[in-house]
XYZ file of C-alpha atoms in Angstrom:
721
model
C 119.026 134.209 85.990
C 116.423 135.462 88.436
C 115.654 138.972 87.425
C 114.795 139.770 83.873
C 115.111 143.582 84.152
C 117.831 145.535 82.482
C 121.206 145.170 84.087
C 122.775 148.107 85.886
C 126.364 148.046 84.782
C 127.454 150.696 87.350
C 126.311 148.216 90.114
C 128.336 145.515 88.325
C 131.394 147.839 88.372
C 131.004 148.326 92.172
C 130.908 144.519 92.607
C 134.073 144.067 90.476
C 135.788 146.870 92.431
C 134.894 145.224 95.756
C 136.247 141.882 94.608
C 139.527 143.420 93.471
C 139.963 145.385 96.649
C 138.918 142.674 99.156
C 140.063 139.395 97.615
C 142.777 137.690 99.718
C 144.731 134.650 98.564
C 145.615 131.590 100.621
C 148.355 133.499 102.509
C 145.981 136.300 103.310
C 147.600 138.787 101.013
C 145.583 141.188 98.809
C 146.423 139.457 95.509
C 144.954 141.933 93.106
C 146.035 145.091 94.933
C 149.620 143.822 94.824
C 149.245 143.242 91.081
C 147.818 146.782 90.621
C 150.813 148.175 92.547
C 153.143 146.394 90.149
C 151.176 147.817 87.201
C 151.458 151.335 88.694
C 155.223 150.832 89.007
C 155.352 149.659 85.394
C 156.622 146.265 86.294
C 153.862 144.322 84.520
C 151.209 145.087 81.921
C 148.794 142.119 82.111
C 146.273 141.820 84.839
C 144.803 138.252 84.896
C 141.521 137.986 86.759
C 141.144 134.241 87.710
C 137.533 133.142 87.781
C 138.575 130.482 90.388
C 139.461 133.364 92.724
C 136.001 134.820 92.173
C 134.534 131.294 92.882
C 136.472 131.100 96.193
C 135.653 134.738 97.102
C 133.942 134.991 100.540
C 131.150 137.287 99.264
C 130.528 135.340 96.131
C 127.496 136.356 94.028
C 126.955 133.290 91.721
C 124.840 135.277 89.292
C 127.719 137.689 88.866
C 130.110 134.864 88.127
C 127.711 133.411 85.566
C 127.196 136.842 83.927
C 130.996 137.174 83.577
C 131.281 133.801 81.746
C 128.349 134.458 79.501
C 129.187 138.081 78.567
C 132.973 138.181 78.956
C 133.655 140.875 76.433
C 131.563 143.403 78.237
C 132.970 142.521 81.676
C 136.523 143.080 80.566
C 135.508 146.790 80.067
C 133.755 146.838 83.456
C 136.820 145.380 85.253
C 139.080 147.911 83.426
C 136.876 150.729 84.663
C 137.057 149.376 88.203
C 140.839 149.091 87.946
C 141.071 152.692 86.790
C 139.208 153.767 89.996
C 141.425 151.522 92.231
C 144.837 152.178 90.568
C 147.322 153.174 93.362
C 150.021 155.856 93.002
C 153.445 154.503 91.813
C 155.887 153.753 94.667
C 158.922 153.585 92.533
C 160.384 156.060 90.057
C 160.491 155.067 86.397
C 161.753 156.759 83.267
C 158.998 158.689 81.312
C 158.383 157.376 77.812
C 156.686 159.115 74.867
C 153.347 157.985 76.140
C 153.758 159.620 79.538
C 155.019 162.891 78.078
C 151.942 163.077 75.722
C 149.609 162.233 78.604
C 151.095 165.004 80.768
C 150.644 167.476 77.873
C 147.095 166.361 77.212
C 146.017 166.720 80.864
C 147.579 170.292 80.845
C 145.640 171.177 77.623
C 142.446 169.669 79.069
C 140.665 172.800 80.268
C 140.519 174.381 76.736
C 138.121 171.799 75.533
C 135.868 171.532 78.601
C 132.984 173.626 77.136
C 132.832 171.439 73.968
C 130.114 168.861 74.253
C 131.520 166.721 71.368
C 132.079 163.236 72.677
C 134.906 162.719 70.211
C 137.037 165.261 72.015
C 136.714 163.424 75.351
C 139.817 161.365 75.936
C 138.818 157.695 75.873
C 139.981 155.832 78.988
C 141.845 153.222 76.773
C 144.441 155.747 75.869
C 145.392 156.402 79.461
C 145.690 152.837 80.408
C 149.054 151.156 80.712
C 147.500 147.710 81.469
C 145.550 145.020 79.761
C 142.851 142.935 81.468
C 142.401 139.199 80.827
C 139.779 137.020 82.407
C 141.020 133.494 82.847
C 138.623 130.530 82.795
C 138.741 128.159 85.799
C 140.891 125.081 85.063
C 138.454 122.568 86.591
C 136.966 119.926 84.304
C 137.934 118.896 80.816
C 138.589 121.506 78.136
C 136.388 121.566 75.033
C 137.565 120.140 71.680
C 137.055 122.455 68.655
C 134.078 120.383 67.599
C 132.170 120.944 70.822
C 132.258 124.724 70.651
C 128.895 125.498 68.972
C 126.793 128.603 68.331
C 125.400 128.528 71.859
C 128.859 129.480 73.247
C 129.122 132.752 71.241
C 130.270 135.567 73.523
C 131.120 133.141 76.322
C 134.409 132.163 77.967
C 135.503 128.725 76.746
C 138.544 126.519 77.263
C 139.882 124.703 74.183
C 142.795 122.323 73.701
C 144.611 121.732 70.405
C 147.901 122.018 68.482
C 149.095 125.297 66.966
C 149.687 124.770 63.248
C 150.412 128.327 62.027
C 151.287 131.668 63.551
C 151.340 135.022 61.741
C 153.923 137.763 62.554
C 153.148 140.109 65.317
C 151.620 143.305 63.835
C 150.313 146.547 65.433
C 146.553 146.832 65.748
C 145.031 150.249 66.169
C 143.108 150.687 69.365
C 142.623 154.434 69.566
C 143.200 156.673 66.526
C 144.225 160.274 67.372
C 143.838 163.092 64.835
C 144.881 166.737 64.963
C 143.075 169.447 63.068
C 145.176 171.671 60.813
C 143.045 174.691 61.449
C 142.051 174.642 65.077
C 144.700 172.312 66.490
C 142.380 170.211 68.475
C 143.029 166.541 69.175
C 140.220 164.274 68.100
C 139.981 160.655 69.415
C 138.340 157.716 67.669
C 138.033 154.330 69.310
C 138.527 151.409 67.014
C 136.747 148.276 68.031
C 136.533 146.236 64.794
C 139.215 144.995 62.379
C 138.341 147.785 59.938
C 137.357 151.472 60.600
C 136.312 154.497 58.654
C 138.841 157.350 59.300
C 137.492 160.839 60.025
C 138.191 163.534 57.455
C 136.369 166.568 58.775
C 137.141 168.235 62.113
C 133.956 167.908 64.349
C 135.138 170.536 66.888
C 133.014 173.505 67.891
C 135.564 176.058 66.664
C 135.621 174.617 63.181
C 131.832 174.460 63.045
C 131.429 177.997 64.148
C 133.999 179.233 61.575
C 132.372 176.990 59.034
C 135.793 175.677 57.956
C 136.048 171.958 57.200
C 139.312 171.507 59.082
C 141.573 168.868 57.579
C 142.419 166.073 60.001
C 145.851 164.452 60.157
C 146.219 161.006 61.744
C 148.965 161.165 64.448
C 150.481 157.753 64.559
C 152.812 158.576 67.445
C 149.936 159.779 69.632
C 147.635 156.877 68.705
C 147.494 153.736 70.763
C 148.331 150.357 69.180
C 148.170 146.839 70.507
C 150.405 143.912 69.503
C 148.294 141.503 67.511
C 148.960 137.969 66.282
C 146.803 135.481 64.578
C 147.244 131.780 65.030
C 145.543 128.638 63.773
C 144.562 125.987 66.302
C 143.929 122.362 65.133
C 142.264 119.500 66.890
C 144.387 116.963 68.559
C 144.445 113.583 66.781
C 142.844 111.748 69.737
C 139.757 114.067 69.581
C 138.935 113.512 65.956
C 135.971 111.025 65.462
C 136.447 108.095 63.119
C 136.674 108.962 59.435
C 136.838 112.693 59.998
C 139.660 115.145 59.384
C 140.766 117.601 62.113
C 139.096 120.906 62.252
C 140.824 124.263 62.768
C 139.905 127.503 64.507
C 141.434 130.998 64.165
C 142.770 132.528 67.391
C 143.447 136.197 67.913
C 146.239 136.939 70.433
C 146.613 140.512 71.674
C 149.016 142.404 73.826
C 151.054 140.363 76.271
C 149.745 137.094 74.901
C 151.632 137.541 71.540
C 154.750 135.416 70.912
C 153.682 132.887 73.571
C 153.013 130.003 71.001
C 154.916 128.626 68.089
C 153.830 126.136 65.461
C 153.896 122.602 66.854
C 153.019 123.585 70.450
C 150.234 121.572 72.174
C 148.340 124.180 74.180
C 145.119 124.871 76.147
C 143.605 128.213 75.489
C 140.851 129.976 77.365
C 139.077 132.793 75.443
C 135.945 134.356 74.210
C 134.257 132.684 71.241
C 133.154 135.490 68.824
C 131.850 135.912 65.348
C 133.522 138.176 62.816
C 131.968 139.307 59.522
C 134.045 139.043 56.384
C 135.297 142.334 55.048
C 136.116 143.685 51.542
C 136.084 141.410 48.587
C 135.673 138.271 50.767
C 132.337 139.652 52.045
C 130.918 139.787 48.568
C 131.790 136.120 48.040
C 130.598 135.006 51.480
C 127.258 136.749 51.401
C 125.615 136.503 54.872
C 128.064 133.944 56.243
C 130.287 135.173 59.061
C 133.528 133.593 60.419
C 134.182 132.761 64.021
C 137.271 133.175 66.071
C 138.586 132.765 69.619
C 139.993 135.909 71.352
C 142.570 134.382 73.652
C 142.594 135.305 77.341
C 145.165 132.798 78.694
C 147.585 130.172 77.340
C 148.773 127.049 79.084
C 151.409 124.858 77.509
C 151.091 121.165 78.028
C 154.852 120.566 77.864
C 157.215 123.414 78.644
C 160.494 123.749 76.917
C 163.575 122.809 78.808
C 164.729 126.447 79.082
C 161.313 127.554 80.506
C 161.329 124.905 83.287
C 161.173 126.668 86.624
C 161.745 124.005 89.292
C 159.448 124.223 92.359
C 160.931 123.669 95.800
C 159.794 119.994 96.044
C 161.034 119.238 92.514
C 164.480 120.728 93.355
C 164.719 118.472 96.455
C 163.669 115.457 94.437
C 166.269 116.120 91.750
C 169.001 116.823 94.366
C 168.152 113.461 95.886
C 168.195 111.666 92.540
C 171.531 113.275 91.554
C 173.136 111.919 94.749
C 171.868 108.352 93.909
C 174.834 106.494 92.477
C 172.703 104.410 90.121
C 170.667 107.285 88.645
C 171.942 106.586 85.104
C 170.435 103.062 85.133
C 167.272 104.239 86.913
C 166.516 107.002 84.430
C 167.182 104.679 81.480
C 165.003 101.965 82.925
C 162.126 104.484 83.473
C 161.978 105.113 79.814
C 159.205 102.803 78.384
C 159.319 100.278 81.314
C 156.601 98.254 79.552
C 159.199 97.322 76.798
C 161.362 94.326 77.865
C 165.153 94.559 77.853
C 166.905 96.969 75.474
C 168.663 98.449 78.410
C 171.631 99.831 76.546
C 169.329 101.267 73.783
C 167.270 103.003 76.484
C 170.565 104.445 77.882
C 171.375 105.742 74.420
C 167.909 107.267 74.070
C 168.313 108.915 77.476
C 171.482 110.497 76.294
C 169.702 111.673 73.111
C 167.179 113.552 75.376
C 169.969 115.018 77.474
C 172.249 116.036 74.531
C 175.613 117.706 74.716
C 176.272 121.454 74.779
C 176.484 123.240 71.438
C 179.879 124.659 70.806
C 180.268 127.983 68.963
C 183.805 129.010 68.006
C 185.176 132.587 67.771
C 185.044 132.677 64.029
C 181.330 131.723 63.986
C 181.751 127.990 63.258
C 179.353 125.733 65.138
C 179.855 122.244 66.362
C 176.560 120.482 67.055
C 175.729 119.065 70.431
C 172.663 116.966 69.482
C 173.038 113.276 69.292
C 171.580 111.357 66.335
C 170.687 107.763 66.747
C 169.487 105.183 64.147
C 167.807 101.999 65.400
C 168.072 99.312 62.755
C 166.602 95.964 63.382
C 164.425 93.051 62.631
C 160.584 93.452 62.694
C 158.989 93.179 66.101
C 161.747 94.481 68.309
C 159.686 97.515 69.541
C 161.554 100.203 67.571
C 158.435 102.278 66.786
C 157.186 101.953 70.374
C 160.505 103.379 71.678
C 160.239 106.228 69.147
C 156.716 107.131 70.200
C 157.634 106.919 73.879
C 160.632 109.324 73.393
C 158.387 111.738 71.546
C 155.889 111.726 74.531
C 158.746 112.410 76.997
C 160.515 115.153 75.044
C 158.976 118.581 75.404
C 159.208 119.220 71.704
C 158.933 116.273 69.418
C 157.674 115.534 65.910
C 156.931 112.037 64.666
C 156.968 111.282 60.897
C 157.225 108.183 58.822
C 159.428 107.655 55.858
C 156.675 106.941 53.201
C 154.394 109.713 54.535
C 157.088 112.455 54.296
C 158.316 114.208 51.212
C 161.460 116.344 51.106
C 159.601 119.606 51.440
C 157.449 118.094 54.151
C 160.599 117.509 56.244
C 162.375 120.773 55.470
C 160.117 123.690 54.335
C 157.540 124.384 51.771
C 156.749 127.674 50.016
C 153.026 128.386 50.176
C 150.584 131.188 49.523
C 149.364 132.833 52.672
C 145.520 132.858 52.603
C 145.370 136.242 54.393
C 147.932 138.383 52.490
C 148.242 136.326 49.258
C 152.072 136.503 49.596
C 154.416 133.620 49.183
C 155.435 132.493 52.732
C 157.617 129.744 54.071
C 155.936 126.934 56.059
C 158.354 124.895 58.147
C 158.363 121.171 57.809
C 158.930 118.445 60.428
C 162.561 119.138 61.023
C 161.975 122.911 61.415
C 159.039 122.407 63.826
C 161.248 120.108 65.845
C 163.873 122.850 66.320
C 165.512 122.472 69.682
C 163.679 119.176 70.109
C 163.636 115.670 68.590
C 162.483 114.554 65.198
C 161.588 110.840 65.062
C 161.497 109.345 61.522
C 160.064 105.828 61.417
C 160.532 103.484 58.314
C 163.606 105.491 57.463
C 164.728 102.878 54.926
C 161.579 103.227 52.921
C 162.057 106.882 52.147
C 162.723 108.048 48.625
C 166.440 108.754 48.009
C 165.706 112.318 46.890
C 163.876 112.976 50.098
C 166.487 111.480 52.316
C 169.141 113.943 50.940
C 167.164 116.757 52.656
C 168.229 115.306 56.031
C 171.932 115.412 55.322
C 172.324 119.183 55.922
C 170.091 119.127 59.008
C 172.090 116.396 60.674
C 175.456 118.123 60.468
C 175.021 121.878 59.800
C 171.659 122.029 61.577
C 170.083 124.469 59.169
C 167.683 124.106 56.209
C 168.748 126.252 53.291
C 166.166 127.154 50.709
C 166.288 128.906 47.370
C 162.885 128.744 45.610
C 160.025 131.016 44.463
C 162.162 134.070 45.010
C 162.796 133.211 48.684
C 166.422 132.548 49.574
C 166.996 131.868 53.253
C 168.315 129.577 55.872
C 166.136 128.175 58.641
C 167.323 126.793 61.976
C 166.743 123.139 62.506
C 168.770 122.339 65.712
C 167.123 118.944 65.868
C 168.180 115.523 67.243
C 167.220 112.966 64.634
C 166.014 109.553 65.894
C 165.507 107.236 62.964
C 164.225 103.653 62.896
C 164.770 101.383 59.924
C 164.669 97.714 58.737
C 167.673 96.128 57.131
C 167.702 95.820 53.321
C 165.864 92.508 53.108
C 163.352 93.165 55.866
C 165.383 90.963 58.271
C 169.048 91.002 58.884
C 170.754 88.391 56.669
C 173.824 86.972 58.393
C 175.216 85.581 55.201
C 175.784 89.062 53.796
C 178.147 91.771 55.013
C 176.934 94.505 57.390
C 177.236 97.088 54.664
C 174.927 95.229 52.356
C 172.399 94.755 55.119
C 172.332 98.284 56.394
C 171.780 99.685 52.882
C 172.146 103.376 53.795
C 174.705 105.587 52.080
C 177.987 106.054 54.100
C 177.565 109.886 54.052
C 174.366 109.423 56.060
C 175.652 106.605 58.327
C 178.699 108.726 59.448
C 176.234 111.413 60.638
C 174.616 109.110 63.111
C 176.446 109.066 66.463
C 175.127 105.576 67.209
C 173.765 103.106 64.667
C 172.147 100.396 66.853
C 171.689 96.962 65.280
C 168.917 95.019 67.084
C 168.797 91.419 65.886
C 165.993 89.087 66.878
C 167.795 85.870 67.901
C 166.303 82.679 69.268
C 167.698 82.312 72.816
C 165.695 80.204 75.248
C 166.346 82.288 78.431
C 165.600 85.660 76.816
C 162.565 84.404 74.948
C 161.068 82.936 78.144
C 161.618 86.075 80.090
C 160.231 88.276 77.369
C 157.161 86.205 76.868
C 156.474 86.315 80.694
C 156.985 90.089 80.598
C 154.632 90.572 77.654
C 151.922 88.374 79.235
C 152.244 90.308 82.505
C 151.855 93.630 80.780
C 148.774 92.364 78.973
C 147.144 91.127 82.205
C 148.029 94.078 84.400
C 148.425 96.960 82.063
C 151.708 97.949 83.748
C 155.280 96.790 83.733
C 156.440 94.125 86.170
C 158.320 95.450 89.276
C 161.727 96.862 88.377
C 163.032 96.881 91.925
C 162.342 100.630 92.147
C 159.412 102.950 91.209
C 159.894 104.098 87.632
C 160.109 107.879 87.413
C 157.156 109.753 85.866
C 157.849 111.478 82.522
C 157.252 114.905 84.221
C 160.089 114.088 86.654
C 162.280 112.904 83.798
C 161.643 116.152 81.951
C 162.428 118.177 85.129
C 165.698 116.181 85.758
C 166.845 116.512 82.121
C 166.014 120.246 82.060
C 168.241 120.686 85.163
C 171.008 118.570 83.564
C 170.959 120.502 80.291
C 171.937 123.674 82.065
C 175.482 122.392 82.521
C 178.213 122.656 79.948
C 180.794 120.038 80.724
C 184.321 120.337 79.248
C 187.055 117.629 78.603
C 190.049 118.037 80.927
C 193.635 117.996 79.631
C 194.571 114.605 81.143
C 191.827 112.859 79.141
C 192.917 114.180 75.679
C 195.564 111.420 75.108
C 193.134 108.694 76.389
C 190.342 109.656 73.911
C 192.868 110.036 71.034
C 194.367 106.603 71.565
C 190.890 105.000 71.935
C 189.848 106.566 68.590
C 193.003 105.498 66.788
C 192.607 101.958 68.004
C 189.049 101.713 66.679
C 190.444 102.915 63.333
C 193.159 100.238 63.425
C 190.637 97.494 64.138
C 188.447 98.614 61.254
C 191.369 98.708 58.902
C 192.423 95.116 59.795
C 188.871 93.662 59.420
C 187.751 92.229 56.023
C 184.101 93.108 56.577
C 184.078 96.216 58.906
C 180.913 96.569 60.944
C 180.994 100.306 61.150
C 182.173 103.298 59.184
C 184.602 105.222 61.428
C 185.432 108.821 60.564
C 186.401 111.841 62.554
C 182.717 112.276 63.274
C 182.989 109.126 65.401
C 185.521 111.013 67.589
C 183.105 113.904 67.939
C 180.401 111.410 68.812
C 182.571 109.948 71.635
C 183.008 113.555 72.928
C 179.274 114.251 72.686
C 178.179 111.044 74.440
C 180.711 111.670 77.208
C 179.521 115.231 77.743
C 175.908 114.021 77.918
C 176.954 111.389 80.580
C 178.729 114.104 82.560
C 175.557 116.260 82.435
C 173.589 113.393 83.926
C 175.948 113.320 86.795
C 175.666 117.053 87.190
C 179.368 117.384 86.718
C 181.251 120.268 85.048
C 184.065 117.958 83.828
C 184.054 114.807 81.721
C 185.506 111.890 83.677
C 187.224 108.794 82.304
C 184.276 106.653 83.295
C 182.128 108.757 80.941
C 184.561 108.076 78.020
C 184.633 104.434 78.844
C 180.818 104.252 78.937
C 180.686 106.120 75.552
C 183.052 103.623 74.004
C 181.108 100.734 75.604
C 177.872 102.030 74.097
C 179.465 102.337 70.660
C 180.728 98.760 71.064
C 177.346 97.432 72.272
C 175.560 98.960 69.410
C 177.073 96.260 67.146
C 177.217 93.647 69.945
C 174.727 91.269 68.243
C 177.144 91.107 65.249
C 180.260 90.527 67.346
C 178.747 87.624 69.266
C 177.790 86.129 65.955
C 181.286 86.526 64.577
C 182.696 84.895 67.656
C 180.599 81.786 67.165
C 181.308 81.751 63.373
C 185.045 81.713 63.868
C 184.770 79.244 66.731
C 187.262 81.470 68.644
C 187.495 82.078 72.252
C 184.668 79.958 73.661
C 186.439 80.181 77.008
C 186.085 83.997 77.438
C 182.557 83.824 76.198
C 181.649 81.259 78.905
C 183.382 83.485 81.455
C 181.343 86.531 80.369
C 178.098 84.534 80.489
C 178.901 83.320 84.073
C 180.003 86.820 85.166
C 176.831 88.495 83.717
C 174.546 86.002 85.358
C 176.258 86.347 88.676
C 175.950 90.121 88.411
C 172.339 89.823 87.489
C 171.477 87.738 90.537
C 173.870 89.844 92.674
C 175.622 86.799 94.110
C 179.330 85.925 94.504
C 178.693 82.195 94.506
C 177.497 80.181 91.510
C 176.699 76.456 91.735
C 178.181 74.178 89.090
C 174.688 72.822 88.088
C 173.556 76.400 87.424
C 176.641 77.269 85.450
C 176.279 74.127 83.262
C 172.587 74.968 82.638
C 173.473 78.516 81.496
C 176.270 77.589 79.103
C 174.557 74.572 77.638
C 171.609 76.800 76.522
C 174.174 78.962 74.686
C 175.513 75.895 72.870
C 178.692 75.170 74.844
C 179.747 71.774 76.239
C 180.689 70.630 79.762
C 184.348 70.121 78.738
C 184.598 73.744 77.601
C 183.140 74.754 80.926
C 185.722 72.800 82.901
C 188.506 74.205 80.776
C 187.297 77.717 81.483
C 186.971 77.077 85.235
C 190.599 75.881 85.458
C 191.942 78.644 83.292
C 190.379 81.499 85.248
C 191.086 79.831 88.614
C 194.703 79.874 87.668
C 194.317 83.703 87.024
C 192.809 84.071 90.501
C 189.467 85.393 89.165
C 187.477 82.755 91.151
C 187.979 79.894 93.475
C 186.536 76.426 92.791
C 185.351 73.973 95.410
C 187.446 70.798 95.091
C 184.554 68.389 95.227
C 181.329 70.137 93.988
C 183.071 72.422 91.473
C 181.010 75.349 92.781
C 182.409 78.797 91.796
C 183.057 81.690 94.162
C 184.115 84.990 92.511
C 187.016 86.851 94.139
C 185.813 90.451 94.352
C 188.486 92.694 92.733
């Protein structure tokens, strides 16, 4: 700073007033005057002064900008005084509340106290204000981590990113205490600036002094001014913690309109004033000269918005409308999930449906039917289960990732802890409660203790966590979609044993999963070659090979899903019989089989309905179509596909239809209607079939008019149905 003389704050107020009055935004409108008009009309309370606007202001005084960032607390008062002078008259009528009636009465009573020089009887400007001023830091550059905010930043405006770990309740914080004297009836005002204050006991008015009566003061709570106040704990993000250190935390004070904006588990970027606060009471005796620091929040930005809070911009709406008209959107969205992971297309479709979910149903008598899908991926080591889980958590706006061994029962549901501030027993939500209205991914699900796994049963069906411990009996919401990944009982799937022995999870838990996906790692020359090429390509280029279209960004995925989740599709009458017969035939098949692959209960029927509703949401349709039900049944069938193909080979049955499906899939993949005999022979020989079986298949299906065969070269041409 150039001049070292004392600052003239009245001149600073003039600068602030000029900026508020003259600043015009990109459209040429007086941004701040419009906000002030809304405040005068009681539409908004918060006035956010953006330092970027000050930076772009035509008559910018750079020293003024620097002084604001380095002494923000003082400049909030200066801007508030400037706003008081600029405040326009209201243009709309609004209903008077208690505050307005009191203010009118006070301004009428004003002349009685004019001759009293006592400053305590002057009405402080805070009590007249209906607005709150926040100064927002510019969003250019990288935000600080908690470690980087050191003593040199005290009193300055800083931007910090982190994850919210704890939030207190919103409590009233006294800003101006108002007393009335029993003897002389005067109103005395006392401004409260710290967390603690000494109440007044004796009336300081002139009349009481003259009469030498020590008037008794009574605190008038209704006439005093309170602010909403909430305390939160911000913790460093895992990627910002240096090697071998543990994450640091910082206390954040949220006031006024900023309260109730954050919840535990949110990843946020805060701008605020870094301030010291001395310990008070008993803690001060223990702390000695040490003071604590906190951040007084000025603005909050969420990294990922909740689906309900998504407000689509014009260009996003156009993009989503274009995508919705695309006939192949279901495949495109699924392939945009983790494009670096090879194959697993049906699994990605299932995970996409997990993100979309089905609508929750609430019946008239209060009974709830859940809409969240639960999926369990069970498979051999090295089939990218954990990578898929991590990716889904990144895409979902609210997701919590835990592992089986690292989670205890209370860690997943809720723990009773002593609150360090009030010393009361409080509930601290675990992973499943933090993931409310989101996704909870549990890796290494099979390695969890049996006692801990039982905590998940209630969450998966009733979607609540009930607790009765330490004198607290309550029920917490946990409307969570559970995505679990597990290995089979012996590390790898053992084909000599039955599926039930391999899966090794209790039937009560299995029936709660809508889809249990078995991913077996089989040696297959074609697949292995393609996969190896894909992995090498990703290693070399750090991106996935071309998919034939541009994969959608996760922000676009989130926007599309948020738009899809607004719909609540229903099942039309004409589909009821179709779904019922499909369900009963699945039950019949299972009853006939000696070693059933799945455990079908009525929950399976609800799963079919949920998956169909999620598919209808993706199409932006209000009704479930038959194609949705067919796709839901196909996904349920495909989840055990690796076992069925194995059974088919074991029993040596129906090689002909297997060969047909191989040829049809390959033709569909290459998008050709003609297949040469040499190619066909190459494909089926890799799968372990002979030329004689191929010829038999060709003749059988040619007789059914599925394809035509060239009389000399035996080339195949599909007849398009």
